[in-house]
Coordinates of C-alpha atoms and ligand atoms in Angstrom, one line a residue:
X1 CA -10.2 27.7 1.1
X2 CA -8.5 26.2 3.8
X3 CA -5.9 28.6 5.6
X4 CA -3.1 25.5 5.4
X5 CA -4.1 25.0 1.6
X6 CA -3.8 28.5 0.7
X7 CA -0.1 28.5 2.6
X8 CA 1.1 25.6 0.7
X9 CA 0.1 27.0 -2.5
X10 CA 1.9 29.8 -2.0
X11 CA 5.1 28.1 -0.6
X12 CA 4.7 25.4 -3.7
X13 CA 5.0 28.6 -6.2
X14 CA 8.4 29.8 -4.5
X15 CA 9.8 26.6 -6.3
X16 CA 11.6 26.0 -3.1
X17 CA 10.5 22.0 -2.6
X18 CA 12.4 21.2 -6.2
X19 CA 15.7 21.6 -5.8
X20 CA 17.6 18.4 -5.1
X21 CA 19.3 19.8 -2.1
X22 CA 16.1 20.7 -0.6
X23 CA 14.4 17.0 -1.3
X24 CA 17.4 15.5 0.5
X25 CA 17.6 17.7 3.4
X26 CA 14.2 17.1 3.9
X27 CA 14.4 13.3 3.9
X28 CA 17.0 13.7 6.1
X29 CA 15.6 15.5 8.8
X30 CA 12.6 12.9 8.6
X31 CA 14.8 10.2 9.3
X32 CA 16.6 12.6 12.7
X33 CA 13.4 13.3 13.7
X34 CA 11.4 10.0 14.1
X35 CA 14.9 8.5 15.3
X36 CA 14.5 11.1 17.8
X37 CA 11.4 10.1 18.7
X38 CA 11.7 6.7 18.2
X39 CA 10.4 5.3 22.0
X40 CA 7.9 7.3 21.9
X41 CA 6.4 6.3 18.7
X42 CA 6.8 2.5 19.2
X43 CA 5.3 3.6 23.1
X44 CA 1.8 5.0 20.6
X45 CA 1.5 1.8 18.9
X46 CA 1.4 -0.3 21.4
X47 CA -0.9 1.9 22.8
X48 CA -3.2 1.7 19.7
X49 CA -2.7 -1.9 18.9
X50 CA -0.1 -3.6 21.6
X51 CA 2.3 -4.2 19.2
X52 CA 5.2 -5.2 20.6
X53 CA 8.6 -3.6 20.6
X54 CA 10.1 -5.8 17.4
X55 CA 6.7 -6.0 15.4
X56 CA 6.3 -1.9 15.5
X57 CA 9.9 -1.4 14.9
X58 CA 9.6 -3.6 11.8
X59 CA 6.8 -3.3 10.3
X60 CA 6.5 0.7 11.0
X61 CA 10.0 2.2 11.4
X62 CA 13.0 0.3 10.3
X63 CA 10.9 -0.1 6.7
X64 CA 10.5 3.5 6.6
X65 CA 14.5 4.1 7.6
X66 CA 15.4 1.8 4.5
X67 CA 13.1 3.6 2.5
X68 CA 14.7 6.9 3.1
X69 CA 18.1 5.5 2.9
X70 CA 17.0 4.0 -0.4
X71 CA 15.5 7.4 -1.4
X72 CA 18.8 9.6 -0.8
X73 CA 20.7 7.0 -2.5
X74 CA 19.1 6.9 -5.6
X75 CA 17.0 10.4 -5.9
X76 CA 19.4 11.9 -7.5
X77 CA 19.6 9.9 -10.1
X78 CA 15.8 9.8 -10.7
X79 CA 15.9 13.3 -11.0
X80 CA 17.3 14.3 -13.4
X81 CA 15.6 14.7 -17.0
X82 CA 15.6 11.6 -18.5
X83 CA 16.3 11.3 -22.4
X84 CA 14.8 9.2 -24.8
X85 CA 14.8 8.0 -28.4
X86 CA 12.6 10.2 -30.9
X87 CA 11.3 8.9 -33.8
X88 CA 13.7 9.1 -36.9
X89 CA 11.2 11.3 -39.2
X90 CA 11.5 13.8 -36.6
X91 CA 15.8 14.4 -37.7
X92 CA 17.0 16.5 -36.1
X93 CA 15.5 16.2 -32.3
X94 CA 16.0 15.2 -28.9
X95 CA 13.4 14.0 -26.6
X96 CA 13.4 13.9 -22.5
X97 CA 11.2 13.1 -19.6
X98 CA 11.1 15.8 -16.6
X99 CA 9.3 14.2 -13.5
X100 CA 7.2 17.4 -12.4
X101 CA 6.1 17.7 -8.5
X102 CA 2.0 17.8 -8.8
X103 CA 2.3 20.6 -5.9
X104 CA -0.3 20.7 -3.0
X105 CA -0.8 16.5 -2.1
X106 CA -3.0 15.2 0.2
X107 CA -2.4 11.9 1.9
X108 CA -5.2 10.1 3.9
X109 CA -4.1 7.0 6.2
X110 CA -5.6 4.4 8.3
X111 CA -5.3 3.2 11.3
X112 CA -3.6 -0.1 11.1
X113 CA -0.1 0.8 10.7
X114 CA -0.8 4.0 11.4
X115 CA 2.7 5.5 11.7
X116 CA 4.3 3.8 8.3
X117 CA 1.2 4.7 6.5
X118 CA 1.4 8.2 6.8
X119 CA 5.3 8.2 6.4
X120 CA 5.9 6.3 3.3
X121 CA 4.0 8.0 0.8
X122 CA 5.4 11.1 2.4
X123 CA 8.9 9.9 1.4
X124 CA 7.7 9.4 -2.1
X125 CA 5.6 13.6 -1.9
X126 CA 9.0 14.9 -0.7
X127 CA 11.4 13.1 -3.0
X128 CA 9.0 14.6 -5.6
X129 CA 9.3 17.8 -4.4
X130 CA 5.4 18.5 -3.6
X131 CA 4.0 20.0 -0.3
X132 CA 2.1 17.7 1.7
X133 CA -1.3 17.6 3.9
X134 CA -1.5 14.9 6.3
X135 CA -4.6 13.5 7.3
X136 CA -4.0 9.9 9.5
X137 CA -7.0 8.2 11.0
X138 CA -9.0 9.4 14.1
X139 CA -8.9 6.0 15.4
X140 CA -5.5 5.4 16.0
X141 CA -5.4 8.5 18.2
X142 CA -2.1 7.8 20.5
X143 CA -0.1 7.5 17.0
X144 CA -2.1 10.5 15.1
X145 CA -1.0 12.6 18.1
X146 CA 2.4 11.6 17.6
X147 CA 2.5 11.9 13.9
X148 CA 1.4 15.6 14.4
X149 CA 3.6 16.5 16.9
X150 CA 6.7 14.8 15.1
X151 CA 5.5 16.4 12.0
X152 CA 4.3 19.9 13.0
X153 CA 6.8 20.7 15.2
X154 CA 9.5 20.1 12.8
X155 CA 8.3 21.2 9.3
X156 CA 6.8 24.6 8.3
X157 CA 2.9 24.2 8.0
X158 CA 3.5 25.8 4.5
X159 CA 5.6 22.4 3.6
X160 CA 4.4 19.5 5.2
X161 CA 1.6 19.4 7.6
X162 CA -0.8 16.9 9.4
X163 CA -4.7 17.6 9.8
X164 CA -6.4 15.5 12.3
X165 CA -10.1 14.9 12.8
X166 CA -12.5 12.6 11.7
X167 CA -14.4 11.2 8.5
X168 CA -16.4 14.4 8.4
X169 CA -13.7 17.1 8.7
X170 CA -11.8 15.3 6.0
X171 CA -15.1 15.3 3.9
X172 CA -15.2 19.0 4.4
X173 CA -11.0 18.6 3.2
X174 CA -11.7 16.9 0.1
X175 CA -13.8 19.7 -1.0
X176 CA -10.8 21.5 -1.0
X177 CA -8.7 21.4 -4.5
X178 CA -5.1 19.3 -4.3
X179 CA -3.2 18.5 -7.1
X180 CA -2.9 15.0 -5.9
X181 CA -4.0 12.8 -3.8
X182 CA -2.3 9.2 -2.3
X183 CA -5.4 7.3 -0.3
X184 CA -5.0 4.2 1.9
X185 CA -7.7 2.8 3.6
X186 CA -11.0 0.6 2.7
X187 CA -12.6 -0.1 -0.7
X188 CA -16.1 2.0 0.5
X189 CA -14.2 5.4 1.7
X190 CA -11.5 4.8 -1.7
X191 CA -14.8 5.2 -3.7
X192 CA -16.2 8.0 -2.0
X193 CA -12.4 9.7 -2.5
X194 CA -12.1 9.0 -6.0
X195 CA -15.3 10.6 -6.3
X196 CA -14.4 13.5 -4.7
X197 CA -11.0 14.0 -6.8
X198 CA -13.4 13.8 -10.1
X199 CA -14.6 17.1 -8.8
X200 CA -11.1 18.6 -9.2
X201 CA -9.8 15.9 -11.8
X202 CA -7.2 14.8 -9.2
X203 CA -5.2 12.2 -9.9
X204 CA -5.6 9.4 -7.2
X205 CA -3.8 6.7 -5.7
X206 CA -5.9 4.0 -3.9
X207 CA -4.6 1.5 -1.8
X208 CA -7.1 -0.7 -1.2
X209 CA -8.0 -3.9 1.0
X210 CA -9.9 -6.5 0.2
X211 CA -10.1 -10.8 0.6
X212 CA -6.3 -12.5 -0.2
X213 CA -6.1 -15.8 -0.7
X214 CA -3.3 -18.4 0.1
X215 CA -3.4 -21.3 -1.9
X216 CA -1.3 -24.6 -0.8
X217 CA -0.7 -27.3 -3.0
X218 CA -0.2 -30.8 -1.7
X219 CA 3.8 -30.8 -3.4
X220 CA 4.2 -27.5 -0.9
X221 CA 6.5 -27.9 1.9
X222 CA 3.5 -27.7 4.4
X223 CA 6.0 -27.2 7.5
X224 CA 7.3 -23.8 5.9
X225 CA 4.5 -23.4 4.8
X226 CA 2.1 -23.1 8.0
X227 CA 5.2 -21.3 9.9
X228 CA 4.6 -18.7 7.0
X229 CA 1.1 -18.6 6.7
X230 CA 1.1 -18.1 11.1
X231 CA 3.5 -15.1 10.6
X232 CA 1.5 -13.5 7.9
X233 CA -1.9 -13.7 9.6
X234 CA -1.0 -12.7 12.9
X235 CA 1.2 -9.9 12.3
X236 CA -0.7 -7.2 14.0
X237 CA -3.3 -10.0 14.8
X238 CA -4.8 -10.3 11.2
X239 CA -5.0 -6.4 10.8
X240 CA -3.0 -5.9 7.9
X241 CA -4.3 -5.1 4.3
X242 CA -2.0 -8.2 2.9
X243 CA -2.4 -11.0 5.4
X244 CA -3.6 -14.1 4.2
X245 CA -7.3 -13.6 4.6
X246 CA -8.6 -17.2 3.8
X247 CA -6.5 -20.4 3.6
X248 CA -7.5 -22.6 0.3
X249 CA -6.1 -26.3 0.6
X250 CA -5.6 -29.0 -1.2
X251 CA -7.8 -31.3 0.8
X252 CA -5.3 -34.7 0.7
X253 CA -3.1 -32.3 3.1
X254 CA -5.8 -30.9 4.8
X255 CA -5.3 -32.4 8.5
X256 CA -1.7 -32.4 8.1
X257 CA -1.2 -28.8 7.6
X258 CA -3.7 -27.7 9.9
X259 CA -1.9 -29.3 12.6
X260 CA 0.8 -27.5 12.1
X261 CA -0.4 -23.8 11.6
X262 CA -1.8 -25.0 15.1
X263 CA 1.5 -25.7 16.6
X264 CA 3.2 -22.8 15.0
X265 CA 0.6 -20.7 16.5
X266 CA 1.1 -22.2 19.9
X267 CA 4.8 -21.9 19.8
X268 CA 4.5 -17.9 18.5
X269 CA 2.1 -17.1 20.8
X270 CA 2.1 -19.5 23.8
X271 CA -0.5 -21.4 25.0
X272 CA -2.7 -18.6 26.4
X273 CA -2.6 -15.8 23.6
X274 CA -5.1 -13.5 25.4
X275 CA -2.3 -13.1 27.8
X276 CA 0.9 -13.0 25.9
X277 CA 2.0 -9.7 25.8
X278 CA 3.6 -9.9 22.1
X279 CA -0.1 -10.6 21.1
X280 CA -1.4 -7.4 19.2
X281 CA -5.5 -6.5 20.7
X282 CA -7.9 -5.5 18.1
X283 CA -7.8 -1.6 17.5
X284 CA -11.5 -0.4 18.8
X285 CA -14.8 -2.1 20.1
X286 CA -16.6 -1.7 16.5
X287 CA -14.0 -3.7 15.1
X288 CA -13.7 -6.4 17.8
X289 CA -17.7 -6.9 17.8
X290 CA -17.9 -7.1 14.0
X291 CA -14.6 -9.4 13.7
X292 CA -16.9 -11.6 17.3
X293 CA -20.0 -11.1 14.8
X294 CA -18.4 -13.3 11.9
X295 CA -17.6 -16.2 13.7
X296 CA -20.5 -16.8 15.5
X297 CA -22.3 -19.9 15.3
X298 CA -19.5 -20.9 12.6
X299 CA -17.7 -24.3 13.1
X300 CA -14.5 -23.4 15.2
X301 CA -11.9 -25.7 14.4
X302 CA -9.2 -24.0 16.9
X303 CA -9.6 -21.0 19.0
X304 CA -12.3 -18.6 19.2
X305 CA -11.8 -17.3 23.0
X306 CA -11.7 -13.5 23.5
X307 CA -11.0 -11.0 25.9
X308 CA -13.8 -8.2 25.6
X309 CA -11.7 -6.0 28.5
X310 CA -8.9 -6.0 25.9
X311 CA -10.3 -6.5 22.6
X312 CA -7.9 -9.6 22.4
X313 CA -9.2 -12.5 20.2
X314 CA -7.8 -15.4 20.3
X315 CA -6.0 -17.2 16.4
X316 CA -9.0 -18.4 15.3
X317 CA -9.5 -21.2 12.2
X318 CA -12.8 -22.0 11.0
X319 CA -14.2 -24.6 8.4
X320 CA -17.2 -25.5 6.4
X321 CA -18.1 -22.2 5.7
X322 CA -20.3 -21.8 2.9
X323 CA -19.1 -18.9 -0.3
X324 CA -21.7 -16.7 0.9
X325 CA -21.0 -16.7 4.4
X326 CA -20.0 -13.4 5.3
X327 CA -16.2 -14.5 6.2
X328 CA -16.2 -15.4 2.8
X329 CA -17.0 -12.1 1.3
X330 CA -16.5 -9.6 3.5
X331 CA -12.4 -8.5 4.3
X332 CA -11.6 -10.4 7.8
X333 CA -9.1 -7.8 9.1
X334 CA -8.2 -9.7 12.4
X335 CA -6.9 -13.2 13.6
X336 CA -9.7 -15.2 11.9
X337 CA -8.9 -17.9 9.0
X338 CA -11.4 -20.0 6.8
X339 CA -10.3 -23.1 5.4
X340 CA -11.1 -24.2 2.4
X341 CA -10.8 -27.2 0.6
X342 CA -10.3 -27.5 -2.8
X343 CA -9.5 -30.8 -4.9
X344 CA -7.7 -29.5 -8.1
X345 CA -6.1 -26.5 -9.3
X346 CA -9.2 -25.8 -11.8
X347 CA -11.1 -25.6 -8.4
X348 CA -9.0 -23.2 -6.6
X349 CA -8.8 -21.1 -9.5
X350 CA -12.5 -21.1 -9.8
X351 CA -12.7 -19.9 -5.7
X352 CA -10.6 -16.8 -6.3
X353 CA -11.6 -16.1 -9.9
X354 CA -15.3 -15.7 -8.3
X355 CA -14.2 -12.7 -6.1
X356 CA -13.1 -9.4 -6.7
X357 CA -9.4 -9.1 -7.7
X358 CA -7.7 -9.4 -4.6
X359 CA -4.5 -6.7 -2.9
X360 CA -2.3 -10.3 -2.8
X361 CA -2.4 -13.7 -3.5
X362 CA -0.1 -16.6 -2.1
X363 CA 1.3 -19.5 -3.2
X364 CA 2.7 -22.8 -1.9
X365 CA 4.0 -25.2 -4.6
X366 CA 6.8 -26.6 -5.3
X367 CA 5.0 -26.9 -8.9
X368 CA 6.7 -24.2 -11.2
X369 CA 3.6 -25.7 -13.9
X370 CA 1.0 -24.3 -11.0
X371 CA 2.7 -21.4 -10.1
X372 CA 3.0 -20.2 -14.2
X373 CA -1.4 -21.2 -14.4
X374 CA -1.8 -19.5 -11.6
X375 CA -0.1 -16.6 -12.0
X376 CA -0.7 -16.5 -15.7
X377 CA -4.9 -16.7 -15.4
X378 CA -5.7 -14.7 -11.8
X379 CA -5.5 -11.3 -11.4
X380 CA -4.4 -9.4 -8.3
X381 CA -2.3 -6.5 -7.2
X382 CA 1.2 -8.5 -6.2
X383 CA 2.2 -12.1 -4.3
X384 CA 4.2 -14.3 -3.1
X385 CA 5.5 -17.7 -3.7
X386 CA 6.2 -19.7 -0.8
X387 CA 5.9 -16.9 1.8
X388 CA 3.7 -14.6 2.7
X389 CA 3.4 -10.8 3.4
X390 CA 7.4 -10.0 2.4
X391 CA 6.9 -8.8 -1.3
X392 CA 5.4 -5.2 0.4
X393 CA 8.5 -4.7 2.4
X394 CA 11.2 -4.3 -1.1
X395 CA 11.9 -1.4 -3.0
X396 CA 12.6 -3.0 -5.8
X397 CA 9.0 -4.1 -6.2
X398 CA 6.1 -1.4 -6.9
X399 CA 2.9 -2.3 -4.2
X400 CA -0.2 -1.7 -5.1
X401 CA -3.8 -3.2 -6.1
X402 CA -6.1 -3.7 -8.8
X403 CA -9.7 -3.3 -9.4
X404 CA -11.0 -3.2 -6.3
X405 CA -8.2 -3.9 -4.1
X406 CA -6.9 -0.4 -5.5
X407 CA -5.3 2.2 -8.0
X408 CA -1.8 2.6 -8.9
X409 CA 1.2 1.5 -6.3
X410 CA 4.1 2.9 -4.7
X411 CA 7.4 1.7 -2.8
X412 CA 11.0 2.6 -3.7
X413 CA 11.0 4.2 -7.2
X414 CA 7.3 4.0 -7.6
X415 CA 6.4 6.3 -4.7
X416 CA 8.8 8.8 -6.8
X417 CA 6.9 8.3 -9.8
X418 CA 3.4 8.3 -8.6
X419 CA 4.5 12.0 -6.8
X420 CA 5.2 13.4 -10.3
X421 CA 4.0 14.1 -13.2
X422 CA 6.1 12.9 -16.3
X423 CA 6.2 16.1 -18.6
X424 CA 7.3 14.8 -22.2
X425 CA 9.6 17.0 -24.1
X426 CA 10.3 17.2 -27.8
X427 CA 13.4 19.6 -28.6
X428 CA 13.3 20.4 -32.6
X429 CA 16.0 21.4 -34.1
X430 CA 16.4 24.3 -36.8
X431 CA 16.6 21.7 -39.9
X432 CA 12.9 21.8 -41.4
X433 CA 11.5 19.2 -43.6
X434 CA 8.6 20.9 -45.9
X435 CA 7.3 17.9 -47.1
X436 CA 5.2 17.7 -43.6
X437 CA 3.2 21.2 -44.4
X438 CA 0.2 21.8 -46.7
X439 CA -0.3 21.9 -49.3
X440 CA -0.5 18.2 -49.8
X441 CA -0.1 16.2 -53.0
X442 CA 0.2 13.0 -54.0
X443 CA 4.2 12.7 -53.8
X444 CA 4.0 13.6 -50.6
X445 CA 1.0 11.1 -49.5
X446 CA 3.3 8.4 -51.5
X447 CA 6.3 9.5 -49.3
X448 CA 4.4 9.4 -45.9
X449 CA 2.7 5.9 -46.8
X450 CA 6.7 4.5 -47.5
X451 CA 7.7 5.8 -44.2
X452 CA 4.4 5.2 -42.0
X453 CA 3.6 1.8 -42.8
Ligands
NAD1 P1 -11.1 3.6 6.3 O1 -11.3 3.7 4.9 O2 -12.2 3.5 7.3 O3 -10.3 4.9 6.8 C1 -9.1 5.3 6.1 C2 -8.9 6.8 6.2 O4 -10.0 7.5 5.6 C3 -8.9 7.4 7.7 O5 -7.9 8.4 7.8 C4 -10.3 7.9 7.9 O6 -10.3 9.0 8.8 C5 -10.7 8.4 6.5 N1 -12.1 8.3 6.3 C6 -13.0 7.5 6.8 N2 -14.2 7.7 6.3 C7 -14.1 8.8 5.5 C8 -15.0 9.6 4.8 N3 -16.3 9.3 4.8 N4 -14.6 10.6 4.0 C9 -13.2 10.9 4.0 N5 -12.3 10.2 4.7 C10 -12.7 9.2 5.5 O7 -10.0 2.4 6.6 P2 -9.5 1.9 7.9 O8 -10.5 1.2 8.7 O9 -8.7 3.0 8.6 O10 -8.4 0.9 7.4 C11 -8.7 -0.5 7.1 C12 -8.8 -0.7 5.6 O11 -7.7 -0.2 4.9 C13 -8.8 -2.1 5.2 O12 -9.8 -2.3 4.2 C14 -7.5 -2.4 4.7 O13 -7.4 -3.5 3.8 C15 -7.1 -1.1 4.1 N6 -5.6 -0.9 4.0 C16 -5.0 -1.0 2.8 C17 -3.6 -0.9 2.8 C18 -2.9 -0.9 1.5 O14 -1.7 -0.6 1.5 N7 -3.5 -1.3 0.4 C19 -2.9 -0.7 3.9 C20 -3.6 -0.7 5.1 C21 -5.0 -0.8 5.2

C-alpha cells in the first residue's frame, strides 16, 4: 500500500477530520494560505496558460474564496443530523439523516484550470470531514508545483496531501483502495477511472467534457448575444469544459450575428490576438497540433493564424462543415467555432439530439415556447439562457454532467453532499405492535392490506 494511504487511514480512524471545529479551521487556513500565496499562484498560470491577471483571479481564485466563504457560512448547518418524517405504521419513531465522511478521497484534476480544479472539490472533501490525496495534471507543471508546495507545506501528509506524476504513477494510485473518488478530466481517462473504482466499489464522481452546443434563435438579442458567446469561448482561449463548443444558428440571422461575434472578438482581443497579452496560448504542443490538425483544409470564415513559438491560435470560425467532420464530433477545447445553420427548432433539436449528451447547452431566445421544448426534450448536464458559461460559477446550483459528459456534480451544497455518505437512521421506540410478527393469519393479512394499499 502506498505509505501516504496507509497514513491517512490511520489519521481518518482518530475521528479527528469530523468535528465541526476542525472542518472550519481547515477551510480557513485554505483560504490564509492561497491568499498568501496569491501572486505566485496567478504568476503559475500564466505560466501554464498566459492567463492574464483578471481571468486567473476569476475564474481560479476569487470562485474558490466565495466557495469557502459560502462553506463556513452554511456548514454548520449541513451538519448536523437531519430529521425526517417516518412512516405512521412505524408509531412510535423518529428518523434522521447523518452525512458520514467516506474517509480516504482521491481527487484527480486536469490541467485547464488547474489550480480551481484541485481546490474546489477539496472544499467539498474537507467540509465532509474526509482526508484527501491530491493528484493534479503533469501538464500544467508550474501550477502542480505550486499546488504541492501550498498544500504540503501547510497540511499534515496524514490530512491532506498532493501526489504528482504522470498518467502512469496515478495508474499505479488507482490500484490503491479509497473510499472515494472525485475525477475531472476527459471522457476516455473517466472510463478507465470508473473502471478502476469497480475494483474497490468506489463511489465516483466524473466530471466530464464533451461537445456543448449554443443555440441562437432569430427573436434572440443577437448583439448580447455574440458579446456572450465571445466571452464564453475565449475564456482561456476555448479551453474550458463548458465553452460553447459549436455555434447552431438560425440561418435568417446568420450573417448578422456573425458579424458581430467578429467585432466583439476584435474589440476583446484587439486586432492582432497572437500578440495581445490578455490572450491565453494553448497549454502544450500536442494540444496546439491536434486543435492546427482540425481546421485544416476547413473553410475559415475568420481567423485561423497561429503562432507555433507560442502555441497562440488565433479566434477562429469555421463553416460548412459536414456532421462527421471531426470538429463536429470530437471536443474542440481551444479558440475554434463551427457554425451551423439550422432552419427550425425541429432541426436544431435533431443536431444536438444526434450527439452524446452534452456537459452544457445554451440558449438565445427571447421565446419562453422554445426555451420550455428545448429544455423539456434535450438532455445535458446544466445551461444557460441568454448567457453562457455563468451557471458553473453559483453555489446555489449543483454542476455536473450526464451520460457521457459525466457522473454526479458538485458546487456549494453539492460538493458537501457528494463528500458523504447519507447514513439513514430509524430510532424505534419501546411501544411494540405484535401484529407485524409471525405467526400470520388472515386478520392480520386483512389489516396490513387496509393500511398498505
Ligand atoms: P485528462 O483526462 O487527460 O487528464 C485528467 C487527469 O487524469 C490528469 O491529472 C491526468 O494526469 C490524469 N490521467 C491522464 N491519463 C490517465 C490514466 N491513463 N490513468 C490515470 N490518470 C490519468 O484530461 P485533461 O486533458 O487534463 O483535461 C481536459 C478534459 O477535461 C476535457 O475533456 C475537458 O472537457 C475535461 N474537463 C472537465 C471539467 C468538468 O468540470 N466537467 C473541467 C475541466 C476539464
Amino acid at each position: 500500500m502506498h505509505p501516504i494511504i496507509i497514513k491517512q487511514r490511520r489519521y481518518f480512524q482518530t475521528q479527528e477530520t469530523k468535528s465541526l471545529k476542525f472542518r472550519i479551521d481547515n477551510l480557513r487556513k485554505l483560504k490564509q494560505i492561497i491568499k498568501k500565496n496569491e501572486t505566485q499562484i496567478i504568476f503559475a498560470l500564466n505560466k501554464d496558460l498566459n492567463k492574464s491577471k483578471y481571468e486567473a483571479y476569476i475564474t481560479e481564485i476569487g470562485i474558490i474564496y466565495e466557495e469557502i466563504n459560502y462553506y463556513i457560512k452554511y456548514l454548520p448547518k449541513w451538519i448536523k443530523a437531519k430529521k425526517v418524517k417516518t412512516p405512521i405504521f412505524y408509531f412510535k419513531s423518529k428518523s434522521y439523516i447523518i452525512s458520514e465522511p467516506y474517509g480516504v478521497t482521491l481527487i484527480i484534476s486536469p490541467w485547464n484550470y488547474p489550480f480551481q480544479l484541485a481546490i474546489a472539490p477539496l472544499i467539498g472533501a474537507i467540509a465532509g470531514g474526509n482526508t484527501v490525496i491530491i493528484k493534479p495534471s503533469e501538464y500544467s507543471t508550474n501550477t502542480t508545483k505550486i499546488l504541492e508546495k501550498i498544500i504540503n507545506n501547510n497540511f499534515s501528509e496524514e490530512y491532506i496531501n498532493v501526489i504528482t506524476g504522470n498518467a502512469l504513477e496515478t495508474e499505479a494510485l488507482l490500484k490503491e483502495r479509497f473510499d472515494y473518488i472525485f475525477f475531472t478530466g476527459s471522457v476516455n481517462v473517466g472510463k478507465l477511472i470508473m473502471e478502476k473504482a469497480s475494483h474497490h466499489l468506489t463511489p465516483v464522481t466524473l466530471e466530464l467534457g464533451g461537445k456543448s452546443p449554443c443555440i441562437v434563435f432569430k427573436d434572440a438579442n443577437l448583439d448580447l448575444a455574440a458579446k456572450r458567446i465571445v466571452f464564453g469561448k475565449l475564456l482561456n482561449a476555448g479551453q474550458t469544459c463548458v465553452a460553447p463548443d459549436y455555434l447552431l444558428v438560425q440561418n435568417s440571422v446568420k450573417k448578422v450575428l456573425v458579424t458581430k461575434i467578429i467585432e466583439y472578438i476584435k474589440y476583446f482581443y484587439g486586432d492582432d490576438y497572437l500578440k495581445n497579452l490578455d490572450y491565453p496560448k494553448i497549454i502544450n504542443k500536442k494540444h496546439f497540433f491536434r486543435l492546427i490538425n482540425l481546421v485544416e483544409n476547413k473553410t475559415v470564415l475568420y481567423g485561423g493564424l497561429y503562432d507555433e513559438a507560442h502555441l497562440k491560435i488565433e479566434p477562429t470560425l469555421i463553416e460548412n462543415l459536414s456532421e462527421d467532420d471531426k470538429l463536429m464530433t470530437e471536443e474542440i477545447f481551444g479558440p475554434v467555432l463551427p457554425i451551423i445553420e439550422f432552419a427550425n427548432l425541429h432541426e436544431a433539436i435533431l443536431t444536438v439530439k444526434t450527439k452524446p449528451k452534452p456537459l452544457a447547452l445554451y440558449l438565445f431566445t427571447k421565446d419562453k415556447k422554445i426555451e420550455e421544448k428545448v429544455f423539456g426534450t434535450l438532455s445535458f448536464g446544466g445551461g444557460c439562457v441568454n448567457d453562457t458559461i455563468i451557471h458553473l460559477a453559483t453555489p446555489f446550483l449543483p454542476f455536473g454532467g450526464i451520460g457521457e459528459s459525466g457522473i454526479g456534480s458538485y458546487h456549494g451544497k453539492a460538493s458537501y453532499t457528494t463528500f458523504t455518505h447519507q447514513k439513514s437512521i430509524l430510532k424505534k421506540g419501546i411501544i411494540d405492535i405484535k401484529f407485524r410478527y409471525p405467526p400470520y393469519n388472515n386478520k392480520k393479512f386483512n389489516l396490513i392490506k387496509k393500511i398498505m394499499k
